Amino acid sequence: MSESRPDPDQLLSRIQAEEARARRGKLRIFFGASAGVGKTYAMLGAARQQLLQGVDVLVGVVETHGRMETEVMADGLERLPLREVDYRGRVLREFDLDGALARKPALILVDELAHSNVQGSRHPKRWQDVEELLAAGIDVYTTVNVQHLETLNDVVSGITGIRVWETVPDRIFDTADEVVLVDLPPNELMQRLKEGKVYLPNQAERAIRNFFRKGNLIALRELALRRTADRVDDDMLEYRRNRLVTPVWQTRESLLACIGPGAGGERVVRSAARIAGKLEAPWHAIYVETPALQRLDDERRQHVLRNLKLAQDLGAQTATLAGRTAEQTAIDYAREHNLGTLVVGRAQGHGWRLWRRAFAARIGERAPDLNVTQVACGDERGARPRAQPSGVPRAWRDYAMAGVLCVGAALLSTFLHPLFDLANIVMVFLLAVVLAGVRYGRGPAVFASFLSVAAFDFFFVPPRLSFAVSDVQYLLTFLIMLAVGLITGQLTAGFKYQAHVATRREQRMRALYEMSRDLSGALLAEQIAEIGERFLASEFAARTALALVDENDRLLPPLPSARPVSAFDHGVARWAFDHGECAGAGTDTLPGSPVLYLPLKAPMRLRGVLAVELPDAGRLLIPEQRRLLDTFSSLLAIAIERVHYVEVARDTTVQMESERLRNSLLSAISHDIRTPLSVLVGLADSIFLSKPPPTAEQAEIAQAMRETTLRINAQVSNMLDMARLQAGRIQLKREWQPLEETVVAGIKGMEAALLGHRIDLLIPEELPLVEIDAVLMERVIGNLLENAAKYTPAGTTISIGARADGDTVEFWVADRGPGVPRGKEEAIFKKFERGARESTIAGVGLGLAICRAIVEAHGGRIHAENPPDGGARFVVRLPAGSPPHVEAETEVETETESERSPEP
Amino acid sequence: MADMSPTVIVVEDEQKLRRFIRLALEADGLQVFEADSVRRGLIEAGTRQPDLLVLDLGLPDGDGIDLIRDLRTWSDIPVLVLSARTEEEVKVNALNAGADDYLTKPFGAAELTARVRAHLRRRARAVGTPQAQFGFGAVKVDLGRRLVEKDGETLHLTPIEFRLLAYLISNPDCVLTHRQLLNAVWGPSHTDDSHYVRIYMGHLRRKLEANPAMPRHILTESGIGYRFVA
C-alpha cells in the first residue's frame, strides 16, 4: 500500500520544480561529438520549423563560419545585431544580452554555449547569458560539443591531448529540457573535413588536424552517445518516478571530496562530480587547513581555492575547515553531514616520509564505516607547483636575530663555563633555540639549532676553539642537542602560529558579535550603514556603500560613507537587487567590476544592496570570507528591516493616537453642545408642564423654542458628522443585512418630515444582502428622503427602489418634484452647496455631502439625475461583494407542530 | 396615595436636566428621587425600592454601565438609559449589560413619559400571570397553542419565526440587541451571525405588519437591534 503512495515532500518538490520550470524558458541543446557534425545547421533547421508554426524566433548569435548551406538556413530568420565591444583597441563582436532581453522573443538561438565572453561583459560565460534568458522566460536553442562539458573535459583532453578551456557546467546540460544529439559517423566527418566543410581556425590548424584523427573521433562519438544515453536514462527515471511505476529508491548516496594541496585536487573534484552525477547524489567538497598547511605559499593556496571554486561550479557544497589532522576533520565533517563516501586523491608516496601511510588508509583506520574512493592523481605530480620561499627580506632579519640569540647564549656560557658543568651549558643553548622558535618561527629555530651545536662544539667542547672533538661521547651530545633543538623549535613555532590563527578567529567572532550588538541598538538606517562600514573596514579593510530601497522597491543612491567604494555602479546594484543574487567581483556576473554587490535579503523582502570593495579581491574566493560577508550582509538586512518596522509601528501609533484624540475631541464637543441643547428642549417642555398652564401665546413661544433647538441640534449633528467623516478614515461597522430593513428604518426616522408624502417602497424580496454600516446608511436614506420631502410639493409620491446589477447593488430615491437644477447635478454634493440659493427652505447644505462621504466610504458611488419622466432621482451604487451563505430553515418541525396545534 | 404611585429614580449629573425630568415625571403622577452620581444612584436604588431607573451614562464618578451591572445582580427593575453620545456601541453595551431602553438627548417630555409609562405598565403586567394569549394590531398570538392569526386567518410561521416572535412578545417596549436575540432564539453559538436575525425579522415584518414599509410593531433601532411595540 505504502509502495504506491508518493512521499508528500517529494511530490511538493516536484510540483515546485514544475512551477519553476513553467515560468522559465525551455532550453534545447544540440549536442555533438565534435565540430563539424552539423549542430548549427540542425539548430537552424529546427528554428525554421518553429518559425513556420508562428513562433517569434530571433537569432541571437550564430556562427556560420561562412558556410553556404548554413548561411542559407539562417536566411529569413530575424537576426539580433551583435554588440560591438572595444577590447584593448580591437573591436570585438559579442552577443547582445540586453538587446535580447529587451526584444524578448519567444525563442532565441544562441550558438556555442561554451563561448567565453569578452572581458567587461556582464557574465564571463555565454552559458550564464543563456541562464538569464531562460530566467526571463525566453526559450533558447543552443549548441555544445562533448569536450566542452566540464566533467568530461579532462577525459577528452586525455584522449585527444588537447585541452579546451571553454567549458559548460554539467548541470546546464543535465537540466536542459531537451538534448538533441547531432551525430555523424567519423568517416563522413573526415570526408567533410577533406572537402573543407568543417571550419577550422587558422592559428592552430595543425593541432586541430591532429584532433580529427579517426581514433579520436570514434572515442569522442562514443562519449557523446554515452552522455546522451545517460541523460535519456535520467529522463526515463524521472518519468518512472512521476508515473510511480516503481517505488522510489529511498537511500541517497552522498559524497565528500577531500581536496588536498597538490595538483591532484582538480582530478579529485572532477571525479567526485562525475560519480555524484551518475549517482544523482548531493556532494560536498572540503579543504582541511592543518597547521602544516597554513604555511602554504600563495600560489598553492590560490590553487586550492580554484579547486574549491570548481567544485562549487560543479554543484558541490564547499567549505574550508581548520583542524589538527586532515583525516579526523574530514571524518567529522562527513558524519555531521551524513556523507557516506569520501573521494580522496591517491598520491605517489611521500618521498622520504616512507612511514606515513596514505590518507585513504588513515581514514579507513579511523572510520571503518565510511567508504573511501581513491582517485589516481600521481601522474600530475610533475605539474604540482613547487613551494617557493616567500617573504625573503623579512626572513633575513629573523635569521640574523636567531644568530644574535645564539651569540648571546655563547657569551653567557663563556661566563658560566668556569663554574658549571658542560651539560648545563647545553641548556643555555637550548634556551636560545626555544626563544628563536617562539619569536621568529620555524626556520630561524632550525638555524639556531645548528648554530648552537656548532658554537657549543667550537667554543666549549675540548679541544676548545676547534670543531675537532676529543671525546667521542660528545657526538651523542651534539646529536641529541640538535634533535631537541629542532623538535622544540618546531613545536614552539607551530604553537605560536596556531595561537595566532586562533586569536584572529576569535577577533573575527568578537567583531561579528559586537557588530550585531551595535546593530540591535541602531534606530536609523544611517546608523546601520555606519556600523556596517566600521565592521567591514576593520575586518576586511574594505570600502563600502549601502544603498537602500524606497517603498516602491526603487533602489536609492547609496548613503554617504566615510570610505565610499571607488565607483558605485547603479546598474550592477540594480541587477543584484532585481535578481536577489550577488554581482560584481568574485561572482559570475560582471566579475570585472572591482566592487562586490550583495543583495540584502531580510525575512520579508530585499532591503537594499551592499557594495563592498576589497583591497585584495582574491579574498572573495575564500569560502570562509564569503560566508563571513554573507552572514554580515544578512545581519545588516535584518537590522534594516527591523528599523523599517520600527518606523512603521511609530507611524501607526502616531496615526492611531491622533485618530483617538480627534474622536475624543469630537465626542467631547458633541457632549458639550448637546447637553445644553437637551436642557433647552427640556426647559421649553417644562413650560407646558408648569402650573398654571401657559397661555396660548406662551405655549406657541415654547413650541417655537423647542423646534428651533431641535433644528440647531440637527445641524450640529450634521456638522460633527461631516467633521468625523472628513477627518480621515471612517471606521465602518459593516455587516451583511437586507437593504430593506435599513430603508424602512430610514423612513421611520423621517416619519415626521414625510407626513405629507406618499411613500412607494419597491424593493424586491430576493435582493441579496448588502454589507453596509446600518447607522450610516440609514443616515444616507434619511437625508435623501428629507431632501425629497423638502423640495417637492406635499401630496406627491416619493419612491424608493433597489435592484441587483451584476457586481453592484443599486438603490434610488425618486421624487415627482421640479428635479435637480440643470448643470448642478454634481455641485449639489459639495459642502455648503444648495440647489437653490437664498431659498427659504432650512438647511446649510451638508446633507448630500454627508451622503457622498458615507457612500464613498463604502466603496460606492452616488449621483443625481433627472429622469425623462420628471422629478429628481438620487442613485446609490454599492459593491455587491460576496454575501454569506444563509441556511434555509428545515420545516420538518413545523409539520409536527401544525399537526399538534389544532389540539386544545 | 403616595405609596401607590410608582417610584422612579433619576441618575443625572446635569442639574437642569434632572429638574426637567423630575418635573415631567411628577406631572405624570410619579414619585421621583434624584441622584447625581453612580454612588448616590446605587444607594437610592437600594433604599427607595424604585419601580424604574432613569440613568445618564456619563457620570462624574464612573460609567453608568457599571451601575447597571451592579444593579442587575439584585434587581430586575426597568432601566431607561439617557445618552448624549451618538455612538451606537455605547448603547449596545448598556443594553447588553441589562438596560431595557434608551433615549438619545435631546428628548422631549412627551417621549420620556411615554417610554417610562410603557415600562411601568410592562412591569405591572409581569407581576401577574404570564399571558398565554396576546394581541397587537390585527394579529392574535396564542403562545400555548403556537397559533398566529392575522385578520382572523391563520398564519404559517416557521419554528424560528415563532420563537423570535414569542421572545419579542415577552419583552415588549424593550430594545433587544442582535446579540440578545441570537442568544435567545439561535443559541449562544451563533452570536456572530446577526444577518440571520435581520433576515427573519424581515420575514416576520412582511407576515405581520399591515404596511411593511411603515412598520408599527416591529421597529428597527439601526445599529443596535429591535424594539417590539404592541
mmCIF file of N, CA and C in Angstrom, chain A residues 667 670-671 674-675 677-679 681-683 685-686 689 706 710 713 724 733 735-738 740-741 744-745 747-748 751 759 761 765 769 774-775 778 884-891 893-894 897 900-904, chain B residues 14 16-17 20 23-24 27 58 84-89 104-111 145-147 156-161 163 178 194-196 198-202 205-206 212-216 219-220 222-223 226:
data_model
loop_
_atom_site.group_PDB
_atom_site.id
_atom_site.type_symbol
_atom_site.label_atom_id
_atom_site.label_comp_id
_atom_site.label_asym_id
_atom_site.label_seq_id
_atom_site.Cartn_x
_atom_site.Cartn_y
_atom_site.Cartn_z
ATOM 1 N N SER A 667 -16.248 63.780 20.369
ATOM 2 C CA SER A 667 -17.335 63.389 21.263
ATOM 3 C C SER A 667 -17.468 64.347 22.433
ATOM 4 N N SER A 670 -19.421 67.125 20.987
ATOM 5 C CA SER A 670 -20.778 66.623 20.826
ATOM 6 C C SER A 670 -21.507 66.641 22.167
ATOM 7 N N HIS A 671 -20.830 66.164 23.199
ATOM 8 C CA HIS A 671 -21.441 66.120 24.521
ATOM 9 C C HIS A 671 -21.714 67.528 25.033
ATOM 10 N N ARG A 674 -24.592 69.141 23.038
ATOM 11 C CA ARG A 674 -25.902 68.510 23.122
ATOM 12 C C ARG A 674 -26.522 68.598 24.514
ATOM 13 N N THR A 675 -25.666 68.595 25.522
ATOM 14 C CA THR A 675 -26.239 68.680 26.866
ATOM 15 C C THR A 675 -27.034 69.975 27.055
ATOM 16 N N LEU A 677 -28.315 71.764 24.762
ATOM 17 C CA LEU A 677 -29.461 71.696 23.861
ATOM 18 C C LEU A 677 -30.571 70.847 24.477
ATOM 19 N N SER A 678 -30.154 69.736 25.120
ATOM 20 C CA SER A 678 -31.138 68.881 25.790
ATOM 21 C C SER A 678 -31.835 69.671 26.887
ATOM 22 N N VAL A 679 -31.023 70.436 27.620
ATOM 23 C CA VAL A 679 -31.596 71.244 28.697
ATOM 24 C C VAL A 679 -32.608 72.222 28.114
ATOM 25 N N VAL A 681 -34.360 72.033 25.291
ATOM 26 C CA VAL A 681 -35.592 71.330 24.910
ATOM 27 C C VAL A 681 -36.410 71.021 26.152
ATOM 28 N N GLY A 682 -35.704 70.557 27.189
ATOM 29 C CA GLY A 682 -36.371 70.216 28.437
ATOM 30 C C GLY A 682 -37.041 71.431 29.048
ATOM 31 N N LEU A 683 -36.328 72.566 29.045
ATOM 32 C CA LEU A 683 -36.905 73.780 29.632
ATOM 33 C C LEU A 683 -38.131 74.222 28.854
ATOM 34 N N ASP A 685 -40.115 72.341 27.175
ATOM 35 C CA ASP A 685 -41.191 71.408 27.512
ATOM 36 C C ASP A 685 -41.738 71.669 28.907
ATOM 37 N N SER A 686 -40.812 72.137 29.797
ATOM 38 C CA SER A 686 -41.252 72.379 31.178
ATOM 39 C C SER A 686 -42.338 73.450 31.243
ATOM 40 N N LEU A 689 -45.565 72.041 31.260
ATOM 41 C CA LEU A 689 -45.904 71.293 32.469
ATOM 42 C C LEU A 689 -46.164 72.196 33.658
ATOM 43 N N ARG A 706 -38.610 75.120 21.198
ATOM 44 C CA ARG A 706 -38.320 73.695 21.149
ATOM 45 C C ARG A 706 -37.890 73.287 19.742
ATOM 46 N N LEU A 710 -34.239 71.924 18.335
ATOM 47 C CA LEU A 710 -34.072 70.637 17.661
ATOM 48 C C LEU A 710 -33.399 70.820 16.309
ATOM 49 N N ASN A 713 -29.823 71.357 16.817
ATOM 50 C CA ASN A 713 -29.248 70.056 17.146
ATOM 51 C C ASN A 713 -28.983 69.252 15.880
ATOM 52 N N ARG A 724 -16.299 64.334 11.339
ATOM 53 C CA ARG A 724 -15.829 62.977 11.609
ATOM 54 C C ARG A 724 -15.549 62.240 10.301
ATOM 55 N N LYS A 733 -18.758 50.062 10.507
ATOM 56 C CA LYS A 733 -19.144 48.809 11.168
ATOM 57 C C LYS A 733 -20.020 48.046 10.186
ATOM 58 N N GLU A 735 -21.892 45.209 8.252
ATOM 59 C CA GLU A 735 -22.465 43.890 8.496
ATOM 60 C C GLU A 735 -23.381 43.547 7.331
ATOM 61 N N TRP A 736 -23.534 42.262 7.073
ATOM 62 C CA TRP A 736 -24.407 41.826 5.988
ATOM 63 C C TRP A 736 -25.857 41.942 6.452
ATOM 64 N N GLN A 737 -26.654 42.631 5.690
ATOM 65 C CA GLN A 737 -28.036 42.798 6.095
ATOM 66 C C GLN A 737 -28.921 43.102 4.888
ATOM 67 N N PRO A 738 -30.231 42.848 5.052
ATOM 68 C CA PRO A 738 -31.144 43.202 3.981
ATOM 69 C C PRO A 738 -31.229 44.724 3.874
ATOM 70 N N GLU A 740 -33.595 46.413 2.737
ATOM 71 C CA GLU A 740 -34.951 46.854 3.050
ATOM 72 C C GLU A 740 -35.061 47.358 4.490
ATOM 73 N N GLU A 741 -34.425 46.624 5.412
ATOM 74 C CA GLU A 741 -34.525 46.990 6.818
ATOM 75 C C GLU A 741 -33.990 48.390 7.060
ATOM 76 N N VAL A 744 -36.339 50.952 5.574
ATOM 77 C CA VAL A 744 -37.526 51.107 6.411
ATOM 78 C C VAL A 744 -37.192 51.928 7.655
ATOM 79 N N ALA A 745 -36.007 51.655 8.253
ATOM 80 C CA ALA A 745 -35.593 52.418 9.423
ATOM 81 C C ALA A 745 -35.421 53.887 9.054
ATOM 82 N N ILE A 747 -37.009 55.490 6.664
ATOM 83 C CA ILE A 747 -38.346 56.070 6.500
ATOM 84 C C ILE A 747 -38.940 56.392 7.864
ATOM 85 N N LYS A 748 -38.776 55.438 8.769
ATOM 86 C CA LYS A 748 -39.320 55.597 10.123
ATOM 87 C C LYS A 748 -38.718 56.819 10.804
ATOM 88 N N GLU A 751 -40.215 60.009 9.608
ATOM 89 C CA GLU A 751 -41.679 59.924 9.615
ATOM 90 C C GLU A 751 -42.323 61.306 9.661
ATOM 91 N N ILE A 759 -45.308 57.280 0.274
ATOM 92 C CA ILE A 759 -44.046 56.547 0.101
ATOM 93 C C ILE A 759 -44.329 55.260 -0.672
ATOM 94 N N LEU A 761 -42.511 51.850 -1.720
ATOM 95 C CA LEU A 761 -41.313 51.037 -1.458
ATOM 96 C C LEU A 761 -41.268 49.897 -2.468
ATOM 97 N N GLU A 765 -37.973 41.269 -2.957
ATOM 98 C CA GLU A 765 -37.689 40.439 -1.794
ATOM 99 C C GLU A 765 -36.404 39.645 -1.952
ATOM 100 N N LEU A 769 -28.242 40.279 0.222
ATOM 101 C CA LEU A 769 -27.810 41.076 1.377
ATOM 102 C C LEU A 769 -26.706 42.046 0.929
ATOM 103 N N ALA A 774 -25.118 50.015 9.010
ATOM 104 C CA ALA A 774 -26.560 50.313 9.006
ATOM 105 C C ALA A 774 -26.842 51.742 9.464
ATOM 106 N N VAL A 775 -26.131 52.196 10.497
ATOM 107 C CA VAL A 775 -26.406 53.524 11.043
ATOM 108 C C VAL A 775 -26.111 54.599 10.007
ATOM 109 N N GLU A 778 -28.455 54.405 7.004
ATOM 110 C CA GLU A 778 -29.763 54.962 7.357
ATOM 111 C C GLU A 778 -29.719 56.489 7.267
ATOM 112 N N PRO A 884 -22.789 36.247 2.696
ATOM 113 C CA PRO A 884 -22.621 34.958 3.370
ATOM 114 C C PRO A 884 -23.770 34.018 3.012
ATOM 115 N N HIS A 885 -23.460 32.757 3.112
ATOM 116 C CA HIS A 885 -24.473 31.758 2.815
ATOM 117 C C HIS A 885 -25.484 31.715 3.963
ATOM 118 N N VAL A 886 -26.748 31.733 3.631
ATOM 119 C CA VAL A 886 -27.779 31.657 4.669
ATOM 120 C C VAL A 886 -28.478 30.320 4.543
ATOM 121 N N GLU A 887 -28.404 29.565 5.601
ATOM 122 C CA GLU A 887 -29.024 28.239 5.559
ATOM 123 C C GLU A 887 -30.535 28.367 5.637
ATOM 124 N N ALA A 888 -31.180 27.689 4.750
ATOM 125 C CA ALA A 888 -32.646 27.702 4.802
ATOM 126 C C ALA A 888 -33.102 26.846 5.979
ATOM 127 N N GLU A 889 -34.172 27.269 6.572
ATOM 128 C CA GLU A 889 -34.672 26.549 7.740
ATOM 129 C C GLU A 889 -35.393 25.285 7.292
ATOM 130 N N THR A 890 -35.153 24.200 7.989
ATOM 131 C CA THR A 890 -35.899 22.982 7.661
ATOM 132 C C THR A 890 -37.266 23.070 8.323
ATOM 133 N N GLU A 891 -38.268 22.676 7.591
ATOM 134 C CA GLU A 891 -39.645 22.888 8.053
ATOM 135 C C GLU A 891 -40.249 21.656 8.714
ATOM 136 N N GLU A 893 -39.981 20.449 11.605
ATOM 137 C CA GLU A 893 -40.522 20.697 12.934
ATOM 138 C C GLU A 893 -41.949 21.276 12.851
ATOM 139 N N THR A 894 -42.139 22.147 11.867
ATOM 140 C CA THR A 894 -43.424 22.836 11.747
ATOM 141 C C THR A 894 -44.553 21.857 11.456
ATOM 142 N N GLU A 897 -45.674 20.341 14.401
ATOM 143 C CA GLU A 897 -46.383 21.292 15.239
ATOM 144 C C GLU A 897 -47.788 21.576 14.725
ATOM 145 N N ARG A 900 -50.005 19.147 15.650
ATOM 146 C CA ARG A 900 -50.362 19.189 17.054
ATOM 147 C C ARG A 900 -51.278 20.386 17.363
ATOM 148 N N SER A 901 -51.060 21.479 16.615
ATOM 149 C CA SER A 901 -51.699 22.739 17.012
ATOM 150 C C SER A 901 -53.237 22.703 17.083
ATOM 151 N N PRO A 902 -53.937 21.969 16.209
ATOM 152 C CA PRO A 902 -55.395 22.016 16.357
ATOM 153 C C PRO A 902 -55.878 21.470 17.689
ATOM 154 N N GLU A 903 -55.030 20.616 18.310
ATOM 155 C CA GLU A 903 -55.460 20.074 19.603
ATOM 156 C C GLU A 903 -55.476 21.186 20.648
ATOM 157 N N PRO A 904 -56.467 21.227 21.492
ATOM 158 C CA PRO A 904 -56.528 22.256 22.517
ATOM 159 C C PRO A 904 -55.446 22.061 23.596
ATOM 160 N N GLU B 14 -26.305 66.534 35.269
ATOM 161 C CA GLU B 14 -26.649 67.893 34.845
ATOM 162 C C GLU B 14 -27.922 68.311 35.583
ATOM 163 N N LYS B 16 -29.924 70.942 35.666
ATOM 164 C CA LYS B 16 -31.098 71.497 34.990
ATOM 165 C C LYS B 16 -31.894 70.409 34.296
ATOM 166 N N LEU B 17 -31.184 69.496 33.708
ATOM 167 C CA LEU B 17 -31.843 68.404 33.008
ATOM 168 C C LEU B 17 -32.584 67.515 34.006
ATOM 169 N N PHE B 20 -35.784 69.050 34.956
ATOM 170 C CA PHE B 20 -36.786 68.925 33.908
ATOM 171 C C PHE B 20 -37.388 67.512 33.908
ATOM 172 N N LEU B 23 -39.676 67.189 36.813
ATOM 173 C CA LEU B 23 -40.900 67.945 36.565
ATOM 174 C C LEU B 23 -41.832 67.153 35.657
ATOM 175 N N ALA B 24 -41.262 66.626 34.578
ATOM 176 C CA ALA B 24 -42.070 65.898 33.600
ATOM 177 C C ALA B 24 -42.690 64.653 34.217
ATOM 178 N N ALA B 27 -45.340 65.433 36.870
ATOM 179 C CA ALA B 27 -46.581 65.852 36.206
ATOM 180 C C ALA B 27 -47.367 64.635 35.751
ATOM 181 N N GLY B 58 -22.980 59.102 31.192
ATOM 182 C CA GLY B 58 -21.753 59.798 31.551
ATOM 183 C C GLY B 58 -21.890 60.496 32.891
ATOM 184 N N ALA B 84 -26.000 60.998 25.573
ATOM 185 C CA ALA B 84 -25.728 62.179 24.776
ATOM 186 C C ALA B 84 -24.874 61.809 23.575
ATOM 187 N N ARG B 85 -24.307 60.636 23.622
ATOM 188 C CA ARG B 85 -23.399 60.252 22.553
ATOM 189 C C ARG B 85 -24.161 59.626 21.402
ATOM 190 N N THR B 86 -23.555 59.702 20.227
ATOM 191 C CA THR B 86 -24.215 59.100 19.072
ATOM 192 C C THR B 86 -23.693 57.687 18.807
ATOM 193 N N GLU B 87 -22.600 57.344 19.473
ATOM 194 C CA GLU B 87 -22.041 56.020 19.207
ATOM 195 C C GLU B 87 -23.018 54.930 19.635
ATOM 196 N N GLU B 88 -23.393 54.117 18.657
ATOM 197 C CA GLU B 88 -24.332 53.037 18.937
ATOM 198 C C GLU B 88 -23.710 51.991 19.854
ATOM 199 N N GLU B 89 -22.377 51.902 19.790
ATOM 200 C CA GLU B 89 -21.704 50.875 20.573
ATOM 201 C C GLU B 89 -21.993 51.031 22.066
ATOM 202 N N THR B 104 -32.118 59.129 23.278
ATOM 203 C CA THR B 104 -30.985 59.939 22.873
ATOM 204 C C THR B 104 -31.311 61.405 23.131
ATOM 205 N N LYS B 105 -30.360 62.083 23.762
ATOM 206 C CA LYS B 105 -30.526 63.512 24.019
ATOM 207 C C LYS B 105 -30.386 64.259 22.712
ATOM 208 N N PRO B 106 -31.048 65.331 22.464
ATOM 209 C CA PRO B 106 -32.095 65.882 23.341
ATOM 210 C C PRO B 106 -33.429 65.166 23.121
ATOM 211 N N PHE B 107 -34.204 65.104 24.176
ATOM 212 C CA PHE B 107 -35.505 64.443 24.078
ATOM 213 C C PHE B 107 -36.541 65.347 24.740
ATOM 214 N N GLY B 108 -37.786 65.147 24.373
ATOM 215 C CA GLY B 108 -38.846 65.975 24.936
ATOM 216 C C GLY B 108 -39.573 65.254 26.048
ATOM 217 N N ALA B 109 -40.406 66.030 26.770
ATOM 218 C CA ALA B 109 -41.146 65.470 27.900
ATOM 219 C C ALA B 109 -42.065 64.345 27.440
ATOM 220 N N ALA B 110 -42.696 64.527 26.271
ATOM 221 C CA ALA B 110 -43.650 63.538 25.791
ATOM 222 C C ALA B 110 -42.973 62.188 25.547
ATOM 223 N N GLU B 111 -41.801 62.209 24.850
ATOM 224 C CA GLU B 111 -41.086 60.954 24.583
ATOM 225 C C GLU B 111 -40.732 60.258 25.883
ATOM 226 N N ARG B 145 -50.689 27.385 22.256
ATOM 227 C CA ARG B 145 -51.050 26.508 21.130
ATOM 228 C C ARG B 145 -50.191 26.770 19.891
ATOM 229 N N ARG B 146 -49.268 27.744 20.037
ATOM 230 C CA ARG B 146 -48.379 28.073 18.914
ATOM 231 C C ARG B 146 -49.188 28.456 17.671
ATOM 232 N N LEU B 147 -50.148 29.303 17.890
ATOM 233 C CA LEU B 147 -51.041 29.676 16.802
ATOM 234 C C LEU B 147 -50.941 31.180 16.582
ATOM 235 N N HIS B 156 -48.885 30.984 8.683
ATOM 236 C CA HIS B 156 -47.881 29.921 8.833
ATOM 237 C C HIS B 156 -46.544 30.560 9.215
ATOM 238 N N LEU B 157 -46.026 30.240 10.399
ATOM 239 C CA LEU B 157 -44.702 30.718 10.817
ATOM 240 C C LEU B 157 -43.775 29.531 10.949
ATOM 241 N N THR B 158 -42.526 29.709 10.522
ATOM 242 C CA THR B 158 -41.546 28.644 10.735
ATOM 243 C C THR B 158 -41.209 28.622 12.219
ATOM 244 N N PRO B 159 -40.580 27.518 12.695
ATOM 245 C CA PRO B 159 -40.263 27.440 14.129
ATOM 246 C C PRO B 159 -39.413 28.607 14.600
ATOM 247 N N ILE B 160 -38.421 28.999 13.774
ATOM 248 C CA ILE B 160 -37.553 30.097 14.212
ATOM 249 C C ILE B 160 -38.351 31.392 14.267
ATOM 250 N N GLU B 161 -39.187 31.627 13.255
ATOM 251 C CA GLU B 161 -40.005 32.838 13.247
ATOM 252 C C GLU B 161 -40.888 32.885 14.482
ATOM 253 N N ARG B 163 -40.379 31.333 17.420
ATOM 254 C CA ARG B 163 -39.571 31.560 18.623
ATOM 255 C C ARG B 163 -39.206 33.028 18.739
ATOM 256 N N HIS B 178 -29.019 42.662 18.803
ATOM 257 C CA HIS B 178 -28.864 41.486 17.932
ATOM 258 C C HIS B 178 -28.320 40.309 18.716
ATOM 259 N N SER B 194 -25.374 37.930 12.920
ATOM 260 C CA SER B 194 -26.508 38.840 13.123
ATOM 261 C C SER B 194 -27.355 38.991 11.864
ATOM 262 N N HIS B 195 -26.826 38.606 10.679
ATOM 263 C CA HIS B 195 -27.661 38.732 9.486
ATOM 264 C C HIS B 195 -28.850 37.764 9.527
ATOM 265 N N TYR B 196 -28.723 36.680 10.302
ATOM 266 C CA TYR B 196 -29.867 35.774 10.455
ATOM 267 C C TYR B 196 -31.045 36.490 11.117
ATOM 268 N N ARG B 198 -31.656 39.614 11.139
ATOM 269 C CA ARG B 198 -32.214 40.621 10.244
ATOM 270 C C ARG B 198 -33.116 39.976 9.194
ATOM 271 N N ILE B 199 -32.665 38.839 8.675
ATOM 272 C CA ILE B 199 -33.473 38.179 7.640
ATOM 273 C C ILE B 199 -34.808 37.722 8.214
ATOM 274 N N TYR B 200 -34.772 37.085 9.393
ATOM 275 C CA TYR B 200 -36.017 36.569 9.965
ATOM 276 C C TYR B 200 -36.938 37.689 10.449
ATOM 277 N N MET B 201 -36.325 38.804 10.914
ATOM 278 C CA MET B 201 -37.144 39.946 11.294
ATOM 279 C C MET B 201 -37.908 40.467 10.074
ATOM 280 N N GLY B 202 -37.186 40.463 8.929
ATOM 281 C CA GLY B 202 -37.833 40.883 7.686
ATOM 282 C C GLY B 202 -39.017 39.987 7.365
ATOM 283 N N ARG B 205 -41.857 40.732 9.692
ATOM 284 C CA ARG B 205 -42.454 42.017 9.386
ATOM 285 C C ARG B 205 -43.409 41.880 8.185
ATOM 286 N N ARG B 206 -42.941 41.156 7.175
ATOM 287 C CA ARG B 206 -43.772 41.003 5.986
ATOM 288 C C ARG B 206 -45.053 40.226 6.297
ATOM 289 N N PRO B 212 -45.580 46.941 5.576
ATOM 290 C CA PRO B 212 -44.174 46.673 5.923
ATOM 291 C C PRO B 212 -43.265 47.874 5.695
ATOM 292 N N ALA B 213 -43.658 48.824 4.826
ATOM 293 C CA ALA B 213 -42.824 49.995 4.596
ATOM 294 C C ALA B 213 -42.910 50.961 5.773
ATOM 295 N N MET B 214 -43.993 50.900 6.540
ATOM 296 C CA MET B 214 -44.173 51.755 7.706
ATOM 297 C C MET B 214 -44.548 50.879 8.902
ATOM 298 N N PRO B 215 -43.579 50.097 9.396
ATOM 299 C CA PRO B 215 -43.923 49.157 10.467
ATOM 300 C C PRO B 215 -44.385 49.885 11.734
ATOM 301 N N ARG B 216 -45.339 49.278 12.407
ATOM 302 C CA ARG B 216 -45.855 49.870 13.636
ATOM 303 C C ARG B 216 -45.434 49.076 14.871
ATOM 304 N N LEU B 219 -39.996 47.380 15.299
ATOM 305 C CA LEU B 219 -39.246 48.568 14.904
ATOM 306 C C LEU B 219 -37.746 48.284 14.922
ATOM 307 N N THR B 220 -37.077 48.856 13.923
ATOM 308 C CA THR B 220 -35.635 48.686 13.851
ATOM 309 C C THR B 220 -34.938 49.828 14.574
ATOM 310 N N SER B 222 -31.494 51.120 14.311
ATOM 311 C CA SER B 222 -30.328 50.873 13.456
ATOM 312 C C SER B 222 -29.045 50.753 14.263
ATOM 313 N N GLY B 223 -28.290 49.725 13.932
ATOM 314 C CA GLY B 223 -27.006 49.536 14.585
ATOM 315 C C GLY B 223 -27.108 48.993 15.984
ATOM 316 N N TYR B 226 -33.699 45.696 17.876
ATOM 317 C CA TYR B 226 -35.125 45.859 17.559
ATOM 318 C C TYR B 226 -35.901 46.195 18.821
#
